[in-house]
CSV table of C-alpha atoms in Angstrom, one decimal:
chain,number,residue,atom,x,y,z
A,1,UNK,CA,-51.2,-36.0,-43.3
A,2,UNK,CA,-53.4,-33.1,-44.5
A,3,UNK,CA,-55.3,-31.0,-42.0
A,4,UNK,CA,-59.1,-30.9,-42.5
A,5,UNK,CA,-60.2,-27.6,-44.1
A,6,UNK,CA,-63.6,-26.3,-43.0
A,7,UNK,CA,-66.2,-26.0,-45.8
A,8,UNK,CA,-66.5,-22.6,-47.5
A,9,UNK,CA,-69.1,-20.4,-45.9
A,10,UNK,CA,-69.1,-22.4,-42.7
A,11,UNK,CA,-67.2,-21.2,-39.6
A,12,UNK,CA,-65.3,-23.7,-37.5
A,13,UNK,CA,-67.3,-25.2,-34.6
A,14,UNK,CA,-65.2,-23.3,-31.9
A,15,UNK,CA,-65.6,-20.1,-33.8
A,16,UNK,CA,-69.3,-20.5,-34.1
A,17,UNK,CA,-69.5,-21.4,-30.4
A,18,UNK,CA,-67.3,-18.5,-29.0
A,19,UNK,CA,-67.6,-15.8,-31.7
A,20,UNK,CA,-70.9,-14.3,-30.4
A,21,UNK,CA,-72.2,-14.1,-26.8
A,22,UNK,CA,-75.3,-16.1,-26.0
A,23,UNK,CA,-78.7,-14.7,-25.5
A,24,UNK,CA,-78.4,-15.0,-21.7
A,25,UNK,CA,-76.0,-12.1,-21.7
A,26,UNK,CA,-78.7,-9.8,-22.9
A,27,UNK,CA,-81.1,-10.6,-20.0
A,28,UNK,CA,-79.7,-7.9,-17.6
A,29,UNK,CA,-79.9,-5.2,-20.2
A,30,UNK,CA,-83.4,-6.4,-21.3
A,31,UNK,CA,-84.6,-6.3,-17.7
A,32,UNK,CA,-83.2,-2.9,-17.2
A,33,UNK,CA,-84.7,-1.5,-20.4
A,34,UNK,CA,-88.1,-3.1,-19.5
A,35,UNK,CA,-88.1,-1.6,-16.0
A,36,UNK,CA,-86.9,1.9,-16.8
A,37,UNK,CA,-87.7,2.3,-20.5
A,38,UNK,CA,-90.6,0.2,-21.8
A,39,UNK,CA,-92.7,0.1,-18.6
A,40,UNK,CA,-92.9,3.9,-18.0
A,41,UNK,CA,-93.8,4.4,-21.6
A,42,UNK,CA,-96.7,1.9,-21.3
A,43,UNK,CA,-97.9,3.5,-18.1
A,44,UNK,CA,-97.9,6.9,-19.7
A,45,UNK,CA,-99.7,5.6,-22.7
A,46,UNK,CA,-102.4,4.2,-20.4
A,47,UNK,CA,-102.6,7.5,-18.6
A,48,UNK,CA,-103.1,9.3,-21.9
A,49,UNK,CA,-106.4,7.5,-22.1
A,50,UNK,CA,-107.6,8.7,-18.7
A,51,UNK,CA,-108.6,11.8,-16.8
A,52,UNK,CA,-106.3,12.2,-13.7
A,53,UNK,CA,-105.3,15.1,-11.5
A,54,UNK,CA,-102.4,13.3,-10.0
A,55,UNK,CA,-104.1,12.5,-6.7
A,56,UNK,CA,-107.1,10.2,-7.1
A,57,UNK,CA,-107.6,7.2,-9.3
A,58,UNK,CA,-107.4,7.7,-13.1
A,59,UNK,CA,-110.8,7.7,-14.8
A,60,UNK,CA,-110.9,6.0,-18.2
A,61,UNK,CA,-111.9,8.5,-21.0
A,62,UNK,CA,-110.7,6.7,-24.1
A,63,UNK,CA,-109.5,9.0,-26.8
A,64,UNK,CA,-110.8,12.2,-25.3
A,65,UNK,CA,-107.3,13.6,-24.6
A,66,UNK,CA,-106.2,12.9,-28.1
A,67,UNK,CA,-109.2,14.7,-29.5
A,68,UNK,CA,-108.4,17.6,-27.3
A,69,UNK,CA,-105.1,18.1,-29.1
A,70,UNK,CA,-106.9,19.7,-32.0
A,71,UNK,CA,-108.3,22.4,-29.7
A,72,UNK,CA,-105.0,23.2,-27.9
A,73,UNK,CA,-104.0,26.6,-29.2
A,74,UNK,CA,-100.5,26.4,-27.7
A,75,UNK,CA,-99.7,22.9,-29.1
A,76,UNK,CA,-98.9,24.0,-32.7
A,77,UNK,CA,-96.8,26.8,-31.4
A,78,UNK,CA,-95.0,24.5,-29.0
A,79,UNK,CA,-94.2,22.0,-31.7
A,80,UNK,CA,-92.9,24.7,-34.0
A,81,UNK,CA,-90.8,26.2,-31.2
A,82,UNK,CA,-89.4,22.8,-30.3
A,83,UNK,CA,-88.4,22.0,-33.9
A,84,UNK,CA,-86.8,25.4,-34.3
A,85,UNK,CA,-84.8,24.9,-31.1
A,86,UNK,CA,-83.8,21.5,-32.3
A,87,UNK,CA,-82.5,22.9,-35.6
A,88,UNK,CA,-80.7,25.7,-33.8
A,89,UNK,CA,-79.0,23.3,-31.5
A,90,UNK,CA,-77.8,21.1,-34.3
A,91,UNK,CA,-76.6,24.0,-36.5
A,92,UNK,CA,-74.7,25.5,-33.6
A,93,UNK,CA,-73.4,22.4,-31.7
A,94,UNK,CA,-72.3,20.1,-34.6
A,95,UNK,CA,-69.6,22.3,-36.2
A,96,UNK,CA,-68.3,23.5,-32.9
A,97,UNK,CA,-68.1,20.0,-31.4
A,98,UNK,CA,-66.6,18.5,-34.6
A,99,UNK,CA,-63.8,21.1,-34.8
A,100,UNK,CA,-63.1,21.0,-31.1
A,101,UNK,CA,-63.0,17.2,-31.2
A,102,UNK,CA,-60.6,17.2,-34.1
A,103,UNK,CA,-58.4,19.8,-32.3
A,104,UNK,CA,-58.5,18.0,-28.9
A,105,UNK,CA,-57.5,14.6,-30.5
A,106,UNK,CA,-54.0,15.8,-31.0
A,107,UNK,CA,-51.5,14.6,-28.3
A,108,UNK,CA,-50.0,18.0,-27.3
A,109,UNK,CA,-50.0,18.7,-23.5
A,110,UNK,CA,-51.5,22.2,-23.9
A,111,UNK,CA,-54.4,20.8,-25.8
A,112,UNK,CA,-55.1,18.3,-23.0
A,113,UNK,CA,-55.1,21.0,-20.4
A,114,UNK,CA,-57.4,23.3,-22.4
A,115,UNK,CA,-59.7,20.3,-23.2
A,116,UNK,CA,-60.0,19.6,-19.5
A,117,UNK,CA,-61.0,23.2,-19.0
A,118,UNK,CA,-63.8,23.4,-21.5
A,119,UNK,CA,-65.1,20.0,-20.5
A,120,UNK,CA,-66.0,21.5,-17.1
A,121,UNK,CA,-69.7,22.1,-18.1
A,122,UNK,CA,-70.2,18.3,-18.2
A,123,UNK,CA,-69.6,18.2,-14.4
A,124,UNK,CA,-72.2,20.8,-13.6
A,125,UNK,CA,-75.9,20.2,-13.2
A,126,UNK,CA,-78.4,21.7,-15.6
A,127,UNK,CA,-80.0,23.8,-12.9
A,128,UNK,CA,-76.7,25.2,-11.8
A,129,UNK,CA,-75.8,26.2,-15.3
A,130,UNK,CA,-79.2,27.8,-15.9
A,131,UNK,CA,-79.0,29.8,-12.7
A,132,UNK,CA,-75.4,30.9,-13.5
A,133,UNK,CA,-76.5,32.1,-17.0
A,134,UNK,CA,-79.5,33.8,-15.5
A,135,UNK,CA,-77.2,35.9,-13.4
A,136,UNK,CA,-75.0,36.7,-16.5
A,137,UNK,CA,-78.1,37.6,-18.5
A,138,UNK,CA,-79.6,39.9,-15.9
A,139,UNK,CA,-80.2,43.2,-17.6
A,140,UNK,CA,-79.4,45.2,-14.5
A,141,UNK,CA,-76.4,43.6,-12.9
A,142,UNK,CA,-75.2,40.9,-15.3
A,143,UNK,CA,-72.9,41.0,-18.3
A,144,UNK,CA,-75.9,41.4,-20.6
A,145,UNK,CA,-76.2,45.0,-19.3
A,146,UNK,CA,-72.9,45.8,-21.0
A,147,UNK,CA,-73.1,43.5,-24.0
A,148,UNK,CA,-76.8,44.0,-24.7
A,149,UNK,CA,-76.5,47.3,-26.6
A,150,UNK,CA,-73.7,45.7,-28.7
A,151,UNK,CA,-76.2,42.9,-29.6
A,152,UNK,CA,-79.1,45.2,-30.5
A,153,UNK,CA,-80.8,45.2,-27.1
A,154,UNK,CA,-80.3,48.7,-25.6
A,155,UNK,CA,-81.8,47.7,-22.3
A,156,UNK,CA,-79.7,44.6,-22.1
A,157,UNK,CA,-82.8,42.4,-21.7
A,158,UNK,CA,-81.8,39.6,-24.1
A,159,UNK,CA,-84.0,36.9,-22.6
A,160,UNK,CA,-86.9,39.3,-22.4
A,161,UNK,CA,-86.8,40.1,-26.2
A,162,UNK,CA,-89.2,37.9,-28.2
A,163,UNK,CA,-86.9,38.0,-31.2
A,164,UNK,CA,-83.8,36.9,-29.3
A,165,UNK,CA,-84.9,34.8,-26.4
A,166,UNK,CA,-84.9,31.4,-28.2
A,167,UNK,CA,-81.4,32.1,-29.7
A,168,UNK,CA,-80.1,32.9,-26.2
A,169,UNK,CA,-81.6,29.6,-24.9
A,170,UNK,CA,-79.9,27.7,-27.8
A,171,UNK,CA,-76.6,29.4,-26.9
A,172,UNK,CA,-76.8,28.3,-23.3
A,173,UNK,CA,-77.7,24.8,-24.2
A,174,UNK,CA,-74.8,24.7,-26.7
A,175,UNK,CA,-72.4,25.8,-23.9
A,176,UNK,CA,-73.6,22.9,-21.8
A,177,UNK,CA,-73.6,20.1,-24.3
A,178,UNK,CA,-70.9,20.9,-26.9
A,179,UNK,CA,-68.2,19.3,-24.5
A,180,UNK,CA,-70.2,16.0,-24.5
A,181,UNK,CA,-70.3,15.8,-28.3
A,182,UNK,CA,-66.6,17.0,-28.5
A,183,UNK,CA,-65.7,13.9,-26.5
A,184,UNK,CA,-67.5,11.7,-29.0
A,185,UNK,CA,-65.6,13.3,-31.9
A,186,UNK,CA,-62.3,13.3,-30.1
A,187,UNK,CA,-62.6,9.5,-29.5
A,188,UNK,CA,-63.6,8.9,-33.1
A,189,UNK,CA,-60.7,10.9,-34.5
A,190,UNK,CA,-58.2,9.0,-32.4
A,191,UNK,CA,-59.4,5.8,-34.1
A,192,UNK,CA,-58.3,7.0,-37.6
A,193,UNK,CA,-55.0,5.5,-38.6
A,194,UNK,CA,-52.1,8.0,-38.6
A,195,UNK,CA,-50.8,6.3,-41.7
A,196,UNK,CA,-53.6,7.9,-43.8
A,197,UNK,CA,-52.5,11.4,-42.8
A,198,UNK,CA,-48.8,10.5,-43.4
A,199,UNK,CA,-49.6,9.3,-46.9
A,200,UNK,CA,-51.7,12.4,-47.6
A,201,UNK,CA,-48.8,14.6,-46.4
A,202,UNK,CA,-46.4,12.8,-48.7
A,203,UNK,CA,-48.8,13.5,-51.6
A,204,UNK,CA,-48.7,17.2,-50.7
A,205,UNK,CA,-52.1,17.5,-49.0
A,206,UNK,CA,-52.4,20.3,-46.4
A,207,UNK,CA,-54.3,20.2,-43.2
A,208,UNK,CA,-57.5,21.5,-44.8
A,209,UNK,CA,-57.4,18.9,-47.6
A,210,UNK,CA,-56.7,16.1,-45.1
A,211,UNK,CA,-59.7,17.2,-43.0
A,212,UNK,CA,-62.0,17.2,-46.0
A,213,UNK,CA,-60.7,14.0,-47.6
A,214,UNK,CA,-59.8,11.8,-44.6
A,215,UNK,CA,-61.3,13.1,-41.4
A,216,UNK,CA,-64.8,14.0,-42.5
A,217,UNK,CA,-65.5,10.9,-44.5
A,218,UNK,CA,-64.3,8.6,-41.7
A,219,UNK,CA,-66.4,10.5,-39.2
A,220,UNK,CA,-69.7,10.2,-41.1
A,221,UNK,CA,-71.1,7.5,-38.8
A,222,UNK,CA,-70.0,9.5,-35.7
A,223,UNK,CA,-71.7,12.6,-37.1
A,224,UNK,CA,-74.9,10.6,-37.5
A,225,UNK,CA,-74.7,9.1,-34.0
A,226,UNK,CA,-74.0,12.5,-32.5
A,227,UNK,CA,-76.8,14.1,-34.5
A,228,UNK,CA,-79.3,11.6,-33.3
A,229,UNK,CA,-78.3,12.1,-29.7
A,230,UNK,CA,-78.4,15.8,-30.2
A,231,UNK,CA,-81.7,16.0,-31.9
A,232,UNK,CA,-83.5,13.6,-29.6
A,233,UNK,CA,-82.0,15.3,-26.6
A,234,UNK,CA,-83.1,18.7,-27.8
A,235,UNK,CA,-86.7,17.4,-27.7
A,236,UNK,CA,-86.4,17.0,-23.9
A,237,UNK,CA,-84.8,20.3,-22.9
A,238,UNK,CA,-86.8,21.5,-20.0
A,239,UNK,CA,-85.0,22.7,-16.9
A,240,UNK,CA,-82.9,25.3,-18.8
A,241,UNK,CA,-85.9,26.9,-20.4
A,242,UNK,CA,-88.0,26.7,-17.2
A,243,UNK,CA,-85.3,28.5,-15.1
A,244,UNK,CA,-84.1,31.0,-17.8
A,245,UNK,CA,-87.4,32.2,-19.3
A,246,UNK,CA,-90.2,30.2,-17.9
A,247,UNK,CA,-91.4,29.8,-21.5
A,248,UNK,CA,-91.5,33.6,-22.0
A,249,UNK,CA,-91.6,36.3,-23.1
A,250,UNK,CA,-95.2,35.3,-23.7
A,251,UNK,CA,-94.9,31.9,-25.2
A,252,UNK,CA,-91.9,32.5,-27.4
A,253,UNK,CA,-89.8,29.8,-25.7
A,254,UNK,CA,-92.6,27.5,-24.6
A,255,UNK,CA,-91.4,24.2,-26.1
A,256,UNK,CA,-93.4,21.0,-26.0
A,257,UNK,CA,-91.8,19.5,-22.8
A,258,UNK,CA,-92.5,22.8,-20.9
A,259,UNK,CA,-96.1,22.8,-22.3
A,260,UNK,CA,-96.4,19.3,-21.0
A,261,UNK,CA,-95.1,20.4,-17.5
A,262,UNK,CA,-97.5,23.3,-17.4
A,263,UNK,CA,-100.5,21.2,-18.3
A,264,UNK,CA,-99.6,18.4,-15.8
A,265,UNK,CA,-98.0,20.1,-12.8
A,266,UNK,CA,-99.6,23.6,-13.0
A,267,UNK,CA,-103.0,22.7,-14.4
A,268,UNK,CA,-103.1,19.2,-12.7
A,269,UNK,CA,-104.3,17.6,-15.9
A,270,UNK,CA,-102.0,14.6,-15.8
A,271,UNK,CA,-104.0,12.7,-18.4
A,272,UNK,CA,-103.5,15.4,-21.1
A,273,UNK,CA,-99.9,15.9,-20.1
A,274,UNK,CA,-99.4,12.1,-20.6
A,275,UNK,CA,-100.9,12.5,-24.1
A,276,UNK,CA,-98.3,15.3,-24.8
A,277,UNK,CA,-95.5,13.1,-23.6
A,278,UNK,CA,-96.5,10.2,-25.8
A,279,UNK,CA,-96.7,12.7,-28.7
A,280,UNK,CA,-93.1,13.8,-27.8
A,281,UNK,CA,-91.9,10.2,-27.8
A,282,UNK,CA,-93.5,9.6,-31.2
A,283,UNK,CA,-91.8,12.8,-32.7
A,284,UNK,CA,-88.4,11.8,-31.3
A,285,UNK,CA,-88.8,8.2,-32.6
A,286,UNK,CA,-89.8,9.4,-36.1
A,287,UNK,CA,-87.0,11.9,-36.3
A,288,UNK,CA,-84.4,9.3,-35.2
A,289,UNK,CA,-85.7,6.8,-37.8
A,290,UNK,CA,-85.7,9.4,-40.6
A,291,UNK,CA,-82.1,10.4,-39.8
A,292,UNK,CA,-80.9,6.8,-39.7
A,293,UNK,CA,-82.7,5.9,-42.9
A,294,UNK,CA,-81.7,9.1,-44.8
A,295,UNK,CA,-78.0,8.7,-43.9
A,296,UNK,CA,-77.7,5.0,-44.5
A,297,UNK,CA,-76.5,4.5,-40.9
A,298,UNK,CA,-78.5,1.2,-40.6
A,299,UNK,CA,-76.2,-0.2,-43.3
A,300,UNK,CA,-73.1,0.9,-41.4
A,301,UNK,CA,-69.9,-1.1,-42.1
A,302,UNK,CA,-66.5,-0.7,-40.6
A,303,UNK,CA,-64.6,2.4,-41.8
A,304,UNK,CA,-61.3,0.6,-41.4
A,305,UNK,CA,-62.2,-2.4,-43.5
A,306,UNK,CA,-59.1,-3.5,-45.5
A,307,UNK,CA,-56.6,-1.6,-43.4
C-alpha cells in the first residue's frame, strides 16, 4: 500500500500547524513595545507641537517649534558633531570588536580568562566609567599629565583641547562598548563550521587567508547588525559627554542629545527639546534603513545553507 505523498509546494497539515507560532505569542511583545516604545514617541511628538516648561499644562503652538529649528545656531553644529562622533565610533569600534571577537572565540583557557577581564566594562555604569576616565584625564593629577605631552598637549589638558576633545570622548566610548560588540562577534564566529577551516588548511590557506575568505564573508550579516546597533546607539550618547566635557570646550562636543538636554532641563523649554528628540529619532531611523538597504541585510538568508 503506497503512502500518500503531499502535493508539491504544499506542506503537510501538521507542519503548517506547528511550524510557526501563532499570532497570540506576539501579544506580550506587542504590548511591551506599545507601552515602552511607541507610546513615549507619540507623547514626545505631541509635546513637540506645544510650548511647555515642564511644570504647567502644555500649550498648543502647532509647528512653531519646528520653524524655530531654522533659527537655532547650535543645531547645525550639533548634528555635524553627532555624525562625526558616530563615524569615529564605528571606525574605532568595529575593527577592534571584530578582531577581539575572532580571537576570543577560540577554546583556549587563557583566552577565556582574558576575555572575562576585558568584558568588565560591561558591568560598570556609564556614570562610573565617565567619572573614572575624568580622573585619569585630569591635567594636574591624572595620567593625562604624563601622557599629554607625548600626545601633543604640553599641559596635559586633552579634554580641554578643542582639536582633541571629541577624539578623547570617542576613545572613552569605545572602551566601554567594544566588549559588547566583541560578544556579538564571538558568538557569531563560534557558529561557523570548523570543517570549513579544516578544508582550507588542507588546501594550504594560512590564518590570514582563512580570515579573509571564510570568517569575514560569513560574518557579513553580523557586521551589519553590530553596525546598526553601534550607529543608532552613538546617536544617544549623553551621560559620558555630560560628565567628561559638559559639551565643551565651547561647543566642540555638544552633540544633539546634549543640546536637547540643555534646551529642556536647563532652559526649561520642553516643547523645543521634544522637537529635537523627534528629529533625533528620525535621523536614527533613516540611518538604520539606509544601512539595511545598502548592505542587502533585508534579503538575508542563512549563511549555512547547504551545509
